[in-house]
Short mmCIF file of C-alpha atoms in Angstrom, two decimals:
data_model
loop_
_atom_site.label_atom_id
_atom_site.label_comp_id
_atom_site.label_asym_id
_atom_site.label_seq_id
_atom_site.Cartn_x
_atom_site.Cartn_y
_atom_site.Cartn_z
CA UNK A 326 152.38 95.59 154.35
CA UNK A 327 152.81 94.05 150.91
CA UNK A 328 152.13 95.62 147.63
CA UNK A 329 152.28 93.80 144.22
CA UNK A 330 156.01 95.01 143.37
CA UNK A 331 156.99 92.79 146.41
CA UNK A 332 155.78 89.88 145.28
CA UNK A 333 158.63 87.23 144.33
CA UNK A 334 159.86 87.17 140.92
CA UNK A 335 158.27 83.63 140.43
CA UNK A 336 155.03 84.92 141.78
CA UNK A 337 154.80 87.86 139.38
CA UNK A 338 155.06 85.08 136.28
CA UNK A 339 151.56 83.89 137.43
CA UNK A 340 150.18 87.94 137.36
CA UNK A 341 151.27 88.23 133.50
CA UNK A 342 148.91 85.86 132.28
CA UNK A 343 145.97 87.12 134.06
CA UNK A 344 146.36 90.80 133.13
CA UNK A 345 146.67 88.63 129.53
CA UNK A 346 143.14 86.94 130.30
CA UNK A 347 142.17 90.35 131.29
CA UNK A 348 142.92 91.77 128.13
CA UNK A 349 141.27 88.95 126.14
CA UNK A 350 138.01 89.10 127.96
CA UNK A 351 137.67 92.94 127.49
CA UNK A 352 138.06 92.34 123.84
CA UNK A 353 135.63 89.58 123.74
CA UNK A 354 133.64 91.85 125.44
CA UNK A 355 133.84 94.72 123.12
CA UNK A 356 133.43 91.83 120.08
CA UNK A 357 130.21 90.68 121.94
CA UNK A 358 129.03 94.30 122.83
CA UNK A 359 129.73 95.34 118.60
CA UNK A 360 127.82 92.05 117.59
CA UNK A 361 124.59 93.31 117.48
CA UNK A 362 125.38 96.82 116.21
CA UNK A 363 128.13 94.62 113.30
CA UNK A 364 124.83 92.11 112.11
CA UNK A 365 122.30 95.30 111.63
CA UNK A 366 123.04 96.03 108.10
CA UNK A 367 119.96 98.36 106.99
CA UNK A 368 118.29 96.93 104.32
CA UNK A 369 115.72 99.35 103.36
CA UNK A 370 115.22 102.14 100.83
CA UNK A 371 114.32 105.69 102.15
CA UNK A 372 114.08 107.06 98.62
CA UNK A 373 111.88 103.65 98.04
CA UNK A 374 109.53 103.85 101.03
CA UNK A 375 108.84 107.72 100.31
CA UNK A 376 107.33 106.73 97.34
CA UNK A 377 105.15 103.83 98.76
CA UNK A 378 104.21 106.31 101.47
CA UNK A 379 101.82 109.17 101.41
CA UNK A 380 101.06 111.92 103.71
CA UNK A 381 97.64 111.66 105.10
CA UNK A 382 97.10 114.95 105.54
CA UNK A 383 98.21 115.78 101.53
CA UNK A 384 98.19 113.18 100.04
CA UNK A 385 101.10 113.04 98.10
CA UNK A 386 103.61 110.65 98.51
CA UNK A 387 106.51 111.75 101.13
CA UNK A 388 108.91 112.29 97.73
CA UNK A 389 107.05 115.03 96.90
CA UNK A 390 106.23 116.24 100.02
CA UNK A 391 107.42 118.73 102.91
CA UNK A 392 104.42 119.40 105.13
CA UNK A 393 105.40 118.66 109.18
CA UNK A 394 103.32 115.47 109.00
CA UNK A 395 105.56 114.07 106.20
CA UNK A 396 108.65 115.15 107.66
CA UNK A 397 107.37 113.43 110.87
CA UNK A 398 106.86 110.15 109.11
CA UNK A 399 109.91 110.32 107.01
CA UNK A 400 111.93 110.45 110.41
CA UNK A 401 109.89 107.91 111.71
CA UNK A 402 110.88 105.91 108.92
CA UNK A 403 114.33 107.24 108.70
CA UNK A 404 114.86 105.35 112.79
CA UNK A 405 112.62 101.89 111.92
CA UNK A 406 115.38 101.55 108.70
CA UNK A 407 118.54 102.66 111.29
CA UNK A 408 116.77 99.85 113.49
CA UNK A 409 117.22 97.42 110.62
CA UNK A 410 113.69 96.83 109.51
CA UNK A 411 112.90 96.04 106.10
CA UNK A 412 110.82 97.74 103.44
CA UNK A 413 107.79 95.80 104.41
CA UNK A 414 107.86 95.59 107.71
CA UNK A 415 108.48 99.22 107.68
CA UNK A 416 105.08 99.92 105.36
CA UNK A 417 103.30 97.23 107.55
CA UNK A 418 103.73 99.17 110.44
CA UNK A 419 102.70 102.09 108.84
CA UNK A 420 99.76 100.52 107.50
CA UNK A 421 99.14 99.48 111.01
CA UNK A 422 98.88 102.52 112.28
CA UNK A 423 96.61 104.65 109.59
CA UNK A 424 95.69 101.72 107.33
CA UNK A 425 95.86 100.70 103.87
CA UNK A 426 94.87 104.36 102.75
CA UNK A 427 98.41 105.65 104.01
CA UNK A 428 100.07 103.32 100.90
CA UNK A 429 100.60 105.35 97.47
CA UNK A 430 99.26 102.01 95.11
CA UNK A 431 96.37 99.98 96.71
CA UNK A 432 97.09 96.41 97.38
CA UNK A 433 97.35 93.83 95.99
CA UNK A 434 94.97 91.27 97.89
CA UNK A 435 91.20 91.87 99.36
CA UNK A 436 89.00 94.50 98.76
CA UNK A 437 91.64 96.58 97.25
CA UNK A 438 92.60 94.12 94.65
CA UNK A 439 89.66 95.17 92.37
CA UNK A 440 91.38 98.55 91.82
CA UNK A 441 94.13 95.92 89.99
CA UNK A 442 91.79 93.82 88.30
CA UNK A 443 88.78 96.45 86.99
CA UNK A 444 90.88 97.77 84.43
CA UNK A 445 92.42 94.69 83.57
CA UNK A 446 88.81 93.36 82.86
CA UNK A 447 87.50 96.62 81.85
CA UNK A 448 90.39 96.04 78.54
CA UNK A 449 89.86 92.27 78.39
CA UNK A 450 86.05 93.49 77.99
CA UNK A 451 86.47 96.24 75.78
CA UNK A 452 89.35 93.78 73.85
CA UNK A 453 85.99 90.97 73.25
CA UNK A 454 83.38 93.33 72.45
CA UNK A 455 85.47 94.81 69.96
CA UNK A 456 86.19 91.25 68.29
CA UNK A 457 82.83 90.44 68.73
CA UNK A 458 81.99 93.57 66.92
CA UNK A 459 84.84 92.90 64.55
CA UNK A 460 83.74 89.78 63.21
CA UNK A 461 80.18 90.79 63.24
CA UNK A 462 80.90 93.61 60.69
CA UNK A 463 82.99 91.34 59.02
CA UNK A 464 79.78 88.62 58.45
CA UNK A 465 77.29 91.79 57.42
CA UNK A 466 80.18 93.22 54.49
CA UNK A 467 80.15 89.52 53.40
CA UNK A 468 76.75 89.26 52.98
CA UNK A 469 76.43 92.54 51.41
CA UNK A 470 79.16 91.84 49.30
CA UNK A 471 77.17 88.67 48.45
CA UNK A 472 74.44 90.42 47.17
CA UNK A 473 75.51 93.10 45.13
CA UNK A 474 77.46 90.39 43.18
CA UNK A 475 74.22 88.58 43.13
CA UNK A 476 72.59 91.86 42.10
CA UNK A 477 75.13 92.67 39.25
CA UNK A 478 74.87 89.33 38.28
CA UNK A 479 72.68 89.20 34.29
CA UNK A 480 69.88 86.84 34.27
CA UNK A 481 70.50 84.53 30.94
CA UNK A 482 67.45 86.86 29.49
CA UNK A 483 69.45 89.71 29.82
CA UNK A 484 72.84 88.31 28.26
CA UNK A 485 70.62 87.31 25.29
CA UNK A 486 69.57 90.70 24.97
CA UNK A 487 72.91 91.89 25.36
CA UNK A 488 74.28 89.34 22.94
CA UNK A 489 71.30 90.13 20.61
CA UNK A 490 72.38 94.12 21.00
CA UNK A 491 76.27 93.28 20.07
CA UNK A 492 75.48 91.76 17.41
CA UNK A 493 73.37 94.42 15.60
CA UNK A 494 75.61 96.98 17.06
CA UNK A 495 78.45 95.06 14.61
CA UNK A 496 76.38 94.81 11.67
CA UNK B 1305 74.17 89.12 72.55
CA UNK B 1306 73.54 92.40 72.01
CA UNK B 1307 70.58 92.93 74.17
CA UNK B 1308 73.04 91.80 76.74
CA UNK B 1309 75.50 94.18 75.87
CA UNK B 1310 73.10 97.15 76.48
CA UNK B 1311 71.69 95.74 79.76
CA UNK B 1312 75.04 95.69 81.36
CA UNK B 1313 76.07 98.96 79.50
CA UNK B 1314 72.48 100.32 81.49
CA UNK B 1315 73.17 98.88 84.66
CA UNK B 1316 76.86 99.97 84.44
CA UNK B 1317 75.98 103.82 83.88
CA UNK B 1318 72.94 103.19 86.64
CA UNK B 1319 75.26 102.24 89.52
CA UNK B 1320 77.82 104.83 88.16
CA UNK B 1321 75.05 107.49 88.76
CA UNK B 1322 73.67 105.58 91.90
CA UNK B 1323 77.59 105.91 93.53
CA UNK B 1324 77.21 109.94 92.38
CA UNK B 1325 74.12 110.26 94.39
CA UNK B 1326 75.30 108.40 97.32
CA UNK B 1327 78.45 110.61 97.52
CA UNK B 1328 76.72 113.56 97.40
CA UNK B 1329 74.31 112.57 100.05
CA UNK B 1330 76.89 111.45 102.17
CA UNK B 1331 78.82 114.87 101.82
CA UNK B 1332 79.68 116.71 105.03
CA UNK B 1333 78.77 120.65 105.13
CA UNK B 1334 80.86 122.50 106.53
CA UNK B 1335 80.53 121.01 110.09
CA UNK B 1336 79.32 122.81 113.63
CA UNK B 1337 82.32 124.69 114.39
CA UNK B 1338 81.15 127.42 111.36
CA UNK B 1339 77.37 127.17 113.28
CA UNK B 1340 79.07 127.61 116.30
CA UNK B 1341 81.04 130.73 115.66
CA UNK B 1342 77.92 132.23 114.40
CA UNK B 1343 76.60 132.34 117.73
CA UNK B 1344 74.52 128.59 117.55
CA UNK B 1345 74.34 125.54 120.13
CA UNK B 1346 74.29 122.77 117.83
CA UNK B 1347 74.19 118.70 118.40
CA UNK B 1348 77.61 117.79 119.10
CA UNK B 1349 78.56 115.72 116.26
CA UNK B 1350 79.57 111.52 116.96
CA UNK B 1351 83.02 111.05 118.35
CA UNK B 1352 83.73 107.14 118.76
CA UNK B 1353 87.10 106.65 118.84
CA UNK B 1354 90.06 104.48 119.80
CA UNK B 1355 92.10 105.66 123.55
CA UNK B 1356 95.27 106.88 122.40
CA UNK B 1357 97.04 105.81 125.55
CA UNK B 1358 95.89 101.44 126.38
CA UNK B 1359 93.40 99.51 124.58
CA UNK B 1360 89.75 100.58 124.35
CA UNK B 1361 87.22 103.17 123.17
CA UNK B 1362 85.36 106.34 124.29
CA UNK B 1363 82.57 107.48 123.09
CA UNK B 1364 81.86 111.10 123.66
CA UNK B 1365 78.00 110.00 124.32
CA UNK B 1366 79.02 108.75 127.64
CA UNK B 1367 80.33 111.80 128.88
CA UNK B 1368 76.86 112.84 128.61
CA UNK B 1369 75.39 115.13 131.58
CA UNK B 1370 79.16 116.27 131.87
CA UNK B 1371 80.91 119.58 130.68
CA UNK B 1372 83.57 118.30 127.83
CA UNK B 1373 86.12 120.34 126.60
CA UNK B 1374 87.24 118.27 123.21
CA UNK B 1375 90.67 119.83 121.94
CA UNK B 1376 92.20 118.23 118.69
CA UNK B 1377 95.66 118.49 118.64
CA UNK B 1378 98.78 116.84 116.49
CA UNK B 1379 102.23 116.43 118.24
CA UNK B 1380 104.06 118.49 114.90
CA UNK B 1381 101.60 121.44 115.30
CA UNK B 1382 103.43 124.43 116.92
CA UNK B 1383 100.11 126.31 118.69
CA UNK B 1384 99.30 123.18 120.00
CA UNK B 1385 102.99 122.98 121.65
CA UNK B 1386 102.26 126.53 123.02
CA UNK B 1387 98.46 125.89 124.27
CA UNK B 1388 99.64 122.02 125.80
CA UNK B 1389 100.96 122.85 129.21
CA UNK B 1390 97.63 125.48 129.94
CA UNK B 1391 95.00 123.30 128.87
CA UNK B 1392 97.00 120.26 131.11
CA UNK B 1393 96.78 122.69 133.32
CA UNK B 1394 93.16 123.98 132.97
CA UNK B 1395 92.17 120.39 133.21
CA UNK B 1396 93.47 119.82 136.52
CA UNK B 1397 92.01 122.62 137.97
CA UNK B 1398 88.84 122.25 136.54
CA UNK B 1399 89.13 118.57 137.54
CA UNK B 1400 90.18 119.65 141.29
CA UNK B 1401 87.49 121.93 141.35
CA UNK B 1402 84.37 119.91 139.95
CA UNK B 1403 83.55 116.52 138.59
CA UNK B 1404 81.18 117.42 135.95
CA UNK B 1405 83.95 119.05 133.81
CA UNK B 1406 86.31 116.84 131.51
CA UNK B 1407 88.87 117.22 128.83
CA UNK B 1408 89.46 114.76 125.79
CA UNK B 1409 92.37 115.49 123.73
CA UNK B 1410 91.80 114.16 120.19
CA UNK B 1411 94.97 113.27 118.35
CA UNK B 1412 94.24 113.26 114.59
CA UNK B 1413 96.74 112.57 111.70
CA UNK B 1414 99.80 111.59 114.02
CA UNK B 1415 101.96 109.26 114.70
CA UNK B 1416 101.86 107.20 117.84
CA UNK B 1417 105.35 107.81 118.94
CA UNK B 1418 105.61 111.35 118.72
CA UNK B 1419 101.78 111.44 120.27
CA UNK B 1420 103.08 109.64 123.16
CA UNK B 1421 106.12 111.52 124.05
CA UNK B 1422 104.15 114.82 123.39
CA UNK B 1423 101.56 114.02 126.19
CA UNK B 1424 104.41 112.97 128.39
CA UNK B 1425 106.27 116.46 127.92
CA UNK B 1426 103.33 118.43 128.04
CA UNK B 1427 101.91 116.82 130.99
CA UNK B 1428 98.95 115.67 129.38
CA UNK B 1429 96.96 114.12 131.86
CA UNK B 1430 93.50 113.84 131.04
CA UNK B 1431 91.66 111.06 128.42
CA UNK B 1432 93.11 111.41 124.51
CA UNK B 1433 91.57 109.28 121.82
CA UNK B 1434 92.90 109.02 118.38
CA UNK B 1435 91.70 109.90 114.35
CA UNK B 1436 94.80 108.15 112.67
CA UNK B 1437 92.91 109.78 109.56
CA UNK B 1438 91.28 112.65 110.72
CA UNK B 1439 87.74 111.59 110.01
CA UNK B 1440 86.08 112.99 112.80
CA UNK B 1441 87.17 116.35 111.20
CA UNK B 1442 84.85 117.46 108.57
CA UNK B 1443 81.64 116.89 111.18
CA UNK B 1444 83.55 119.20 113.39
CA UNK B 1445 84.53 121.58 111.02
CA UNK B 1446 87.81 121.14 112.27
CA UNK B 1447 89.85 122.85 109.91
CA UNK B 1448 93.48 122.76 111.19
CA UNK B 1449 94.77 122.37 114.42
CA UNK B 1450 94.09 123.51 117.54
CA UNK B 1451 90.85 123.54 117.83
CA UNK B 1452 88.73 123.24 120.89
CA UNK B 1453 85.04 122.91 121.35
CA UNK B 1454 82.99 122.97 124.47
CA UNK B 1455 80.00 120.29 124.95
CA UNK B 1456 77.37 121.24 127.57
CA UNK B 1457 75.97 118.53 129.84
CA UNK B 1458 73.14 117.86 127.04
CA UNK B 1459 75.27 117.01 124.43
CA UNK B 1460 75.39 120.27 122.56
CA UNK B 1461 78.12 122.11 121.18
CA UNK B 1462 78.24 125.44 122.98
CA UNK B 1463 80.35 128.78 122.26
CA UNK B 1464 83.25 129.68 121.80
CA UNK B 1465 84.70 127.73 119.35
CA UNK B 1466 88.59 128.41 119.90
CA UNK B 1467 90.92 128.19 116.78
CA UNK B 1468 94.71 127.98 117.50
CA UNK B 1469 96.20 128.62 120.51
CA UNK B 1470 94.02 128.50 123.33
CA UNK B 1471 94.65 130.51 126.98
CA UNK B 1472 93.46 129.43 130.31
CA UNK B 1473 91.49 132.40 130.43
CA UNK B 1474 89.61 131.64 126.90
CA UNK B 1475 89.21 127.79 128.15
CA UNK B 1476 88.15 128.45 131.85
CA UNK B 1477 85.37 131.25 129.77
CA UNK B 1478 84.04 128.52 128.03
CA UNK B 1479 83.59 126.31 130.18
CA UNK B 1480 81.95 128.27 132.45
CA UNK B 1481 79.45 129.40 129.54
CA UNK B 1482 78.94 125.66 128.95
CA UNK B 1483 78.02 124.76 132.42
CA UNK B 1484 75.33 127.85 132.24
CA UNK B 1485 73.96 125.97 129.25
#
């Protein structure tokens, strides 16, 4: 019967290395194995994504809300961030599941993009008519303008008369 | 210029007053399950909705000339917790017993994970569909859950209209009342 203590001396050189290799491969192990968990840095915002988030059955946004639906989503968001997923995939999948109505700002492409532009346009609008109107008041006072100074104007009649009363007025 | 001003300023206020009209006509009341727990049968309302569980519909018209028992449920509502493992139950009974009796669980305002692993703890067996956004709601009158409704075989919403927690006893009386229907 042999056990490893009676190997040879010279023998037991060769068994140092391996427990050595042993040792090596466990830590590359335990490098490979914390890889993964090392290159998942979260990236999104909790506090961000509660505000781009509403509760579809109060609709509030998630900040400002505490009903056991929002508490459910905020945990569901709270594991897709500890999963590394970022602040859009996160609202994407959200979106997938209820649609666009679960976001707290409507977005910014397809139907949804009118709710961006109306009131841009409604101002430009307003912004035009009021020039238009601006410049149309402006031409009327002109013209008005015109002709009271036409009005006060004295026909060369009236100056002689004028002239003609002046002059006995001095004498 | 200005003429054109006041047509659009006409047809503006027109379609503002034509989307006012439209709302109003489009307005739910306040949906069977009031008519129901004052003693009426009424038309069951439409239910066409995604499976919650694998990729397809069901309509609740094709269960026509069965008994349905339609329970709407979220996985963060407590009652329905409490009511899960009788009406899993109930269905297998009733489903043992007859083939003109089925349950449809209708997941509204949930998310899909916590949906999932409800039905699996629960034992929920039988055919769920999902409202992501609880639209089927006002047309049922569904006003928070659990609710559960009981469809005859022609279509109609039947008493008892059960709100919260529902016992085997309360579910088995229902149907029963339904299939006399």
């Amino acid at each position: 019967m042999r056990c490893v203590w009676a190997v040879p001396r010279r023998a037991r050189v060769w068994h140092q290395p391996s427990r050595l290799v042993r040792l090596l491969l466990a830590a590359l192990a335990a490098l490979v194995l914390a890889a993964p968990a090392a290159a998942c840095k979260p990236q999104a915002s909790q506090a961000y994504l509660e505000t781009r988030l509403v509760c579809i059955t109060c609709h509030t946004t998630l900040d400002e809300s505490d009903s056991p639906f929002a508490v459910e989503m905020k945990t569901e968001i709270a594991r897709q961030i500890k999963a590394c997923r970022t602040n859009s995939q996160i609202i994407d999948s959200m979106v997938a599941e209820f649609g666009p109505s679960v976001l707290s700002t409507p977005q910014t492409h397809g139907f949804d993009l009118i709710a961006w532009v109306l009131p841009l346009g409604g101002i430009l609008l307003g912004a035009t008519a009021l020039g238009f109107g601006a410049l149309r008041w402006r031409a009327v006072r002109a013209t008005a303008s015109e002709d009271r100074a036409q009005s006060a104007g004295l026909t060369p009649e009236d100056e002689r008369r004028v002239d003609e009363e002046l002059n006995r007025f001095d004498d | 210029m200005m003429r054109a001003v006041r047509a659009v300023a006409v047809a503006s206020v027109l379609a503002l007053l034509g989307l006012l009209v439209w709302d109003l006509a489009h307005q739910n009341g306040p949906g069977v399950a009031v008519k129901v727990d004052k003693g009426k049968i009424v038309p069951a309302p439409k239910l066409d909705l995604p499976l919650l569980t694998g990729a397809g519909r069901l309509s609740l018209a094709s269960l026509r000339g069965k008994v349905v028992v339609v329970n709407f449920w979220q996985s963060s509502c407590y009652p329905c917790k409490l009511e899960a493992r009788d009406v899993a139950a109930a269905s297998r009974a009733w489903n043992a017993k007859r083939r003109d009796v089925v349950f449809l669980g209708v997941n509204a305002q949930d998310l899909k994970g916590p949906a999932h692993a409800y039905l699996k703890r629960y034992g929920v067996d039988y055919t769920n569909v999902r409202d992501a956004l609880g639209s089927t709601w006002p047309k049922w009158g569904v006003t928070a859950v659990p609710e559960t409704f009981f469809i005859d075989r022609r279509g109609r919403v039947v008493p008892p209209h059960i709100t919260g927690q529902a016992s085997r006893a309360q579910i088995d009386d229902g149907i029963r009342r339904a299939l006399d229907g």
